[in-house]
CSV table of C-alpha atoms in Angstrom, one decimal:
chain,number,residue,atom,x,y,z
A,311,MET,CA,69.4,145.4,40.2
A,312,SER,CA,67.7,145.0,36.8
A,313,GLY,CA,69.6,143.8,33.8
A,314,GLY,CA,69.6,147.2,32.2
A,315,MET,CA,72.4,148.7,34.3
A,316,THR,CA,76.0,147.7,34.0
A,317,VAL,CA,78.5,148.8,36.6
A,318,LEU,CA,82.3,148.6,36.0
A,319,VAL,CA,84.8,149.0,38.9
A,320,GLY,CA,88.4,149.6,38.1
A,321,THR,CA,91.1,148.2,40.5
A,322,ASP,CA,94.8,147.7,40.5
A,323,ARG,CA,94.2,144.2,39.1
A,324,GLY,CA,91.6,144.8,36.4
A,325,LEU,CA,88.0,145.6,35.9
A,326,GLN,CA,85.0,143.9,37.6
A,327,ALA,CA,81.6,144.1,35.9
A,328,PHE,CA,78.3,143.9,37.7
A,329,GLY,CA,74.9,143.6,36.0
A,330,GLY,CA,73.6,141.7,33.0
A,331,ALA,CA,77.1,141.1,31.8
A,332,GLY,CA,79.1,140.6,34.9
A,333,GLY,CA,82.6,139.2,35.3
A,334,ALA,CA,86.3,140.0,35.4
A,335,LEU,CA,88.0,141.9,32.6
A,336,LEU,CA,91.5,143.1,31.8
A,337,ASP,CA,92.9,140.7,34.4
A,338,GLY,CA,96.1,141.8,36.0
A,339,ARG,CA,96.0,145.4,34.5
A,340,GLU,CA,96.1,148.4,36.7
A,341,VAL,CA,93.0,150.4,35.8
A,342,VAL,CA,93.3,154.1,36.7
A,343,ASP,CA,89.9,155.3,35.5
A,344,VAL,CA,86.9,154.1,33.5
A,345,ALA,CA,84.0,155.9,31.8
A,346,ALA,CA,80.9,155.0,29.9
A,347,GLU,CA,80.7,156.1,26.2
A,348,LYS,CA,77.6,155.2,24.1
A,349,ASP,CA,77.6,151.4,23.7
A,350,ARG,CA,81.0,150.8,25.3
A,351,PHE,CA,83.3,151.6,28.2
A,352,ILE,CA,86.6,153.5,28.0
A,353,ALA,CA,89.4,152.4,30.5
A,354,LEU,CA,92.6,154.2,31.3
A,355,VAL,CA,95.2,151.5,32.0
A,356,GLU,CA,98.8,151.7,33.1
A,357,PRO,CA,101.2,152.5,31.5
A,358,GLY,CA,99.3,155.2,29.6
A,359,MET,CA,96.9,153.1,27.6
A,360,VAL,CA,93.3,153.9,26.7
A,361,LEU,CA,91.3,150.8,25.9
A,362,ALA,CA,87.7,150.4,24.8
A,363,GLY,CA,85.4,147.4,25.2
A,364,ALA,CA,82.1,146.1,26.5
A,365,PRO,CA,81.3,143.3,28.9
A,366,PRO,CA,81.3,140.4,28.6
A,367,ASP,CA,83.7,140.7,25.7
A,368,GLU,CA,87.3,140.4,26.9
A,369,ASP,CA,88.8,141.6,23.6
A,370,TRP,CA,89.3,145.3,24.3
A,371,GLU,CA,90.8,147.5,21.5
A,372,LEU,CA,93.5,150.1,21.9
A,373,VAL,CA,92.2,153.7,21.5
A,374,ALA,CA,95.3,155.7,22.2
A,375,GLN,CA,98.6,155.4,24.1
A,376,ARG,CA,101.2,157.5,25.9
A,377,PRO,CA,103.9,155.1,26.8
A,378,VAL,CA,105.5,157.3,29.5
A,379,GLY,CA,102.3,157.0,31.6
A,380,GLY,CA,101.5,159.6,34.2
A,381,LEU,CA,97.8,159.8,33.3
A,382,THR,CA,95.1,160.2,36.0
A,383,CYS,CA,91.6,160.4,34.6
A,384,LEU,CA,89.6,160.5,31.3
A,385,LEU,CA,86.3,161.7,29.9
A,386,PRO,CA,84.6,161.3,26.5
A,387,THR,CA,83.3,164.7,25.4
A,388,ARG,CA,81.9,166.4,22.3
A,389,ALA,CA,85.4,168.0,21.9
A,390,GLY,CA,87.0,164.5,21.9
A,391,LEU,CA,88.4,162.2,24.5
A,392,LEU,CA,90.1,164.3,27.3
A,393,ILE,CA,92.7,162.8,29.6
A,394,GLY,CA,94.2,164.4,32.7
A,395,GLY,CA,97.7,163.8,33.9
A,396,ASP,CA,100.3,164.3,36.5
A,397,GLY,CA,102.0,167.7,36.6
A,398,ALA,CA,98.6,169.2,36.0
A,399,HIS,CA,98.7,168.6,32.3
A,400,LEU,CA,95.7,167.9,30.1
A,401,PHE,CA,95.7,165.8,26.9
A,402,ARG,CA,93.4,164.9,24.0
A,403,ALA,CA,93.3,161.6,22.1
A,404,GLU,CA,94.0,162.2,18.5
A,405,GLY,CA,94.2,159.1,16.3
A,406,GLN,CA,96.1,156.7,18.5
A,407,GLN,CA,98.2,159.4,20.0
A,408,ILE,CA,97.7,161.3,23.2
A,409,GLN,CA,98.6,164.9,22.6
A,410,ARG,CA,99.1,167.6,25.2
A,411,ILE,CA,96.6,170.6,25.2
A,412,THR,CA,99.2,173.4,25.4
A,413,ALA,CA,96.6,176.1,26.2
A,414,PHE,CA,96.0,174.4,29.5
A,415,ASP,CA,99.7,174.9,30.4
A,416,GLU,CA,99.2,178.6,30.0
A,417,VAL,CA,96.2,179.2,32.2
A,418,GLU,CA,96.2,182.1,34.6
A,419,GLY,CA,97.3,181.3,38.1
A,420,ARG,CA,99.0,178.1,37.3
A,421,ASP,CA,102.1,179.0,39.3
A,422,ALA,CA,100.1,179.0,42.5
A,423,TRP,CA,98.9,175.3,42.2
A,424,TYR,CA,100.3,173.0,44.8
A,425,THR,CA,99.7,169.8,46.8
A,426,PRO,CA,99.7,169.4,50.6
A,427,TRP,CA,102.7,167.0,50.3
A,428,ARG,CA,104.7,169.5,48.2
A,429,GLY,CA,104.6,167.3,45.1
A,430,PRO,CA,103.4,168.4,41.7
A,431,PRO,CA,99.6,168.9,41.3
A,432,ALA,CA,97.6,166.8,38.9
A,433,VAL,CA,94.3,166.9,37.0
A,434,ARG,CA,92.1,164.9,39.3
A,435,SER,CA,88.7,164.9,37.5
A,436,LEU,CA,86.9,166.1,34.4
A,437,ALA,CA,83.3,167.1,33.5
A,438,GLU,CA,81.3,168.5,30.6
A,439,ALA,CA,78.4,170.9,30.9
A,440,PRO,CA,75.2,170.6,28.8
A,441,ASP,CA,76.3,173.5,26.7
A,442,GLY,CA,79.6,171.7,25.9
A,443,ALA,CA,81.8,173.7,28.3
A,444,LEU,CA,84.7,171.6,29.6
A,445,LEU,CA,85.7,171.5,33.3
A,446,ALA,CA,89.0,170.3,34.6
A,447,ASN,CA,89.6,169.9,38.4
A,448,VAL,CA,93.3,170.3,39.4
A,449,HIS,CA,94.4,169.1,42.9
A,450,VAL,CA,95.2,171.6,44.3
A,451,GLY,CA,94.4,174.2,41.7
A,452,GLY,CA,90.6,174.6,41.6
A,453,ILE,CA,88.4,174.1,38.5
A,454,LEU,CA,89.4,175.4,35.1
A,455,ARG,CA,86.7,176.0,32.5
A,456,SER,CA,86.8,176.1,28.7
A,457,SER,CA,83.9,177.3,26.5
A,458,ASP,CA,85.8,176.8,23.2
A,459,GLY,CA,86.6,173.1,23.1
A,460,GLY,CA,89.8,173.4,25.1
A,461,GLN,CA,91.4,176.2,23.0
A,462,SER,CA,91.5,178.5,26.1
A,463,TRP,CA,90.9,178.1,29.8
A,464,GLU,CA,89.9,180.3,32.7
A,465,PRO,CA,90.0,179.7,36.5
A,466,THR,CA,86.8,179.6,38.5
A,467,ILE,CA,86.8,178.6,42.2
A,468,ASP,CA,89.3,179.6,44.9
A,469,ILE,CA,92.1,177.0,44.7
A,470,ASP,CA,92.2,176.8,48.5
A,471,ARG,CA,88.8,175.2,48.5
A,472,ASP,CA,90.8,172.0,47.8
A,473,VAL,CA,88.4,170.6,45.1
A,474,HIS,CA,88.6,166.8,44.8
A,475,GLN,CA,86.0,166.3,42.1
A,476,VAL,CA,83.9,168.3,39.7
A,477,ALA,CA,80.5,167.3,38.2
A,478,VAL,CA,77.6,169.0,36.4
A,479,ALA,CA,73.9,168.8,37.2
A,480,PRO,CA,71.3,168.3,34.4
A,481,ALA,CA,70.4,172.0,34.5
A,482,GLY,CA,74.0,173.0,34.1
A,483,ASP,CA,75.0,173.9,37.7
A,484,VAL,CA,78.6,173.1,38.4
A,485,LEU,CA,79.2,171.0,41.5
A,486,ALA,CA,82.5,170.7,43.5
A,487,ALA,CA,83.4,168.2,46.2
A,488,CYS,CA,85.6,170.5,48.3
A,489,GLY,CA,88.0,169.6,51.1
A,490,VAL,CA,87.1,173.0,52.6
A,491,GLY,CA,83.5,174.1,52.9
A,492,GLY,CA,81.6,171.0,51.8
A,493,LEU,CA,79.7,170.9,48.5
A,494,GLY,CA,80.3,173.8,46.2
A,495,ILE,CA,77.5,174.9,43.8
A,496,SER,CA,77.7,177.4,41.0
A,497,ASP,CA,74.7,178.4,38.8
A,498,ASP,CA,76.6,180.8,36.6
A,499,ALA,CA,79.4,178.7,35.0
A,500,GLY,CA,81.8,179.1,38.0
A,501,ARG,CA,81.8,182.8,38.2
A,502,SER,CA,80.3,182.7,41.7
A,503,TRP,CA,79.9,179.9,44.3
A,504,THR,CA,77.9,179.0,47.3
A,505,PHE,CA,79.0,176.2,49.8
A,506,GLN,CA,76.8,173.8,51.6
A,507,ALA,CA,77.8,171.8,54.7
A,508,GLU,CA,74.5,171.7,56.4
A,509,GLY,CA,73.7,168.0,57.2
A,510,LEU,CA,77.2,166.8,56.8
A,511,ASP,CA,78.9,165.1,59.8
A,512,GLY,CA,82.2,166.5,58.4
A,513,GLU,CA,82.7,169.1,55.6
A,514,TYR,CA,85.7,167.3,53.9
A,515,CYS,CA,84.2,166.1,50.5
A,516,ARG,CA,85.9,163.7,48.1
A,517,ALA,CA,83.4,162.6,45.4
A,518,VAL,CA,80.3,164.0,43.8
A,519,ALA,CA,77.8,162.7,41.2
A,520,VAL,CA,74.3,163.6,40.0
A,521,THR,CA,71.2,161.5,39.3
A,522,ASP,CA,68.1,162.8,37.6
A,523,ARG,CA,66.6,163.7,40.9
A,524,ALA,CA,69.5,164.2,43.5
A,525,ILE,CA,73.0,165.3,44.1
A,526,LEU,CA,75.2,162.6,45.8
A,527,VAL,CA,78.4,163.6,47.6
A,528,THR,CA,80.8,161.8,49.9
A,529,ALA,CA,82.2,163.4,53.0
A,530,SER,CA,84.2,162.8,56.2
A,531,ALA,CA,85.9,164.7,59.0
A,532,GLY,CA,89.2,164.8,57.1
A,533,PRO,CA,91.7,163.2,54.8
A,534,PHE,CA,92.6,160.4,57.2
A,535,ALA,CA,89.2,160.0,58.9
A,536,GLN,CA,87.3,156.7,59.1
A,537,ASP,CA,83.8,158.2,59.1
A,538,GLY,CA,83.4,158.6,55.4
A,539,ALA,CA,79.7,158.5,54.3
A,540,LEU,CA,77.4,159.1,51.3
A,541,TYR,CA,75.0,162.1,51.4
A,542,ARG,CA,72.1,163.0,49.2
A,543,ARG,CA,70.3,166.2,48.4
A,544,ALA,CA,67.4,166.9,46.1
A,545,LEU,CA,68.3,168.8,42.9
A,546,ASP,CA,66.0,171.7,43.7
A,547,GLY,CA,67.6,172.3,47.1
A,548,GLY,CA,67.3,171.4,50.8
A,549,PRO,CA,69.7,170.0,53.3
A,550,LEU,CA,72.2,167.2,52.6
A,551,GLU,CA,71.1,164.0,54.3
A,552,ARG,CA,73.2,161.0,55.1
A,553,VAL,CA,72.2,157.9,53.2
A,554,ARG,CA,71.7,155.3,55.9
A,555,ARG,CA,69.3,152.9,54.1
A,556,ASP,CA,71.0,149.7,52.9
A,557,LEU,CA,74.6,151.1,53.3
A,558,PRO,CA,77.1,150.4,56.1
A,559,GLU,CA,77.0,152.8,59.0
A,560,ARG,CA,80.7,153.6,58.5
A,561,ALA,CA,82.7,153.4,55.3
A,562,GLY,CA,86.0,152.8,57.1
A,563,GLY,CA,87.7,155.6,55.3
A,564,ASN,CA,87.0,158.2,52.6
A,565,ILE,CA,84.9,157.3,49.6
A,566,ASP,CA,87.3,158.8,47.1
A,567,THR,CA,87.2,160.7,43.8
A,568,GLY,CA,85.8,158.6,41.1
A,569,TRP,CA,84.3,155.9,43.4
A,570,LEU,CA,80.8,157.4,42.8
A,571,ALA,CA,79.0,157.4,39.5
A,572,ALA,CA,75.5,158.3,38.3
A,573,ALA,CA,73.5,158.3,35.1
A,574,GLY,CA,69.7,159.1,34.9
A,575,ALA,CA,68.1,157.5,38.0
A,576,ASP,CA,71.0,155.0,38.5
A,577,ALA,CA,74.0,155.3,40.7
A,578,ALA,CA,76.8,153.2,42.0
A,579,VAL,CA,79.4,153.6,44.7
A,580,ALA,CA,82.5,151.6,45.9
A,581,LEU,CA,83.6,151.7,49.5
A,582,PRO,CA,87.2,151.5,50.8
A,583,ASP,CA,86.8,147.8,51.7
A,584,GLY,CA,85.8,147.1,48.0
A,585,SER,CA,82.1,146.7,48.6
A,586,VAL,CA,80.1,147.9,45.6
A,587,PHE,CA,76.5,149.1,45.8
A,588,GLY,CA,74.0,150.2,43.2
A,589,SER,CA,70.8,152.2,43.2
A,590,GLU,CA,68.0,152.6,40.6
A,591,ASP,CA,66.0,155.2,42.4
A,592,GLY,CA,68.3,158.2,42.4
A,593,GLY,CA,70.3,157.1,45.4
A,594,ASP,CA,67.4,156.7,47.8
A,595,SER,CA,67.8,152.9,48.3
A,596,TRP,CA,70.8,150.7,47.5
A,597,SER,CA,71.6,147.0,47.0
A,598,ARG,CA,74.9,145.3,47.3
A,599,LEU,CA,76.3,144.2,44.0
A,600,GLY,CA,79.5,142.5,45.1
A,601,GLN,CA,83.1,142.8,46.2
A,602,VAL,CA,86.3,144.0,44.5
A,603,GLY,CA,89.9,144.7,45.6
A,604,ARG,CA,91.0,148.3,46.3
A,605,PRO,CA,88.7,150.4,44.0
A,606,ARG,CA,90.2,153.0,41.7
A,607,ALA,CA,87.2,154.1,39.6
A,608,VAL,CA,83.5,153.4,39.0
A,609,ALA,CA,81.4,153.8,35.9
A,610,LEU,CA,77.9,152.8,34.9
A,611,SER,CA,75.8,152.5,31.8
A,612,ARG,CA,72.0,152.1,31.8
A,613,ARG,CA,71.9,150.0,28.6
A,614,ALA,CA,74.1,147.0,28.8
A,615,PRO,CA,76.9,147.7,26.2
A,616,THR,CA,77.3,145.5,23.2
A,617,ALA,CA,80.9,145.0,22.1
A,618,SER,CA,81.9,146.2,18.6
A,619,ARG,CA,84.8,144.4,17.1
A,620,ARG,CA,86.8,145.5,14.1
């Protein structure tokens, strides 16, 4: 891997950086999610803290905080820093406060959201379309879309598709890693969907990301299967093909939501055993970057971030 790509993997015991500025960061902290933003990374750390920094600098600054915790994912967007939470609530960082987006609590169909274990649903992943539309994936509640910066929301996909992650392709197609039906694809902002399972060994999908030339998705036979694998499909169509080059034959479990990241031609993936792999050719070939504990989230940046201190 060239020095231009930096990969961060969040775990229950901190962040591990790979690339030109590798090393351990936020030692002992439980990192729930991590995302790249311009010249830095943003990390969601228990209990309810959002921190910003750049490897190899260990001095990360507090961006915002919600002391009661219960936060699940985050995404820097043109409408501000969005943060998902338990109970299927959505928040925005305002100053150093994390404020609930009340319009999300009023979305149509919310009373039908559920989880297989009968607990409260949660916002599981977030994405932003090229036109600025915001997408929030609720498990289990489908994908909600906002075209006005979060002031109003509308449902899109059938909630029983069991969406585990939402992503957006460069041309604006919305992608869904579904537990039922495989890879969901919408070319009309979520108004209609097609589902692709051709080429998958099992149609239970958990993670999806997009390079500048291919869609990457993880799939297995089910929630407790050991046959999880990474699949790849050209952006302009064709079958999904299992990525066998340079990756283990079996992942030993599901490659989960947030364990797969992509930007431009680069991609990174963490496996259940903590192995981390990177690609610089759209996910065609891979190299092993290193090892972490139990992964929680993966993010990458093409240009190695430079820390900005205040």
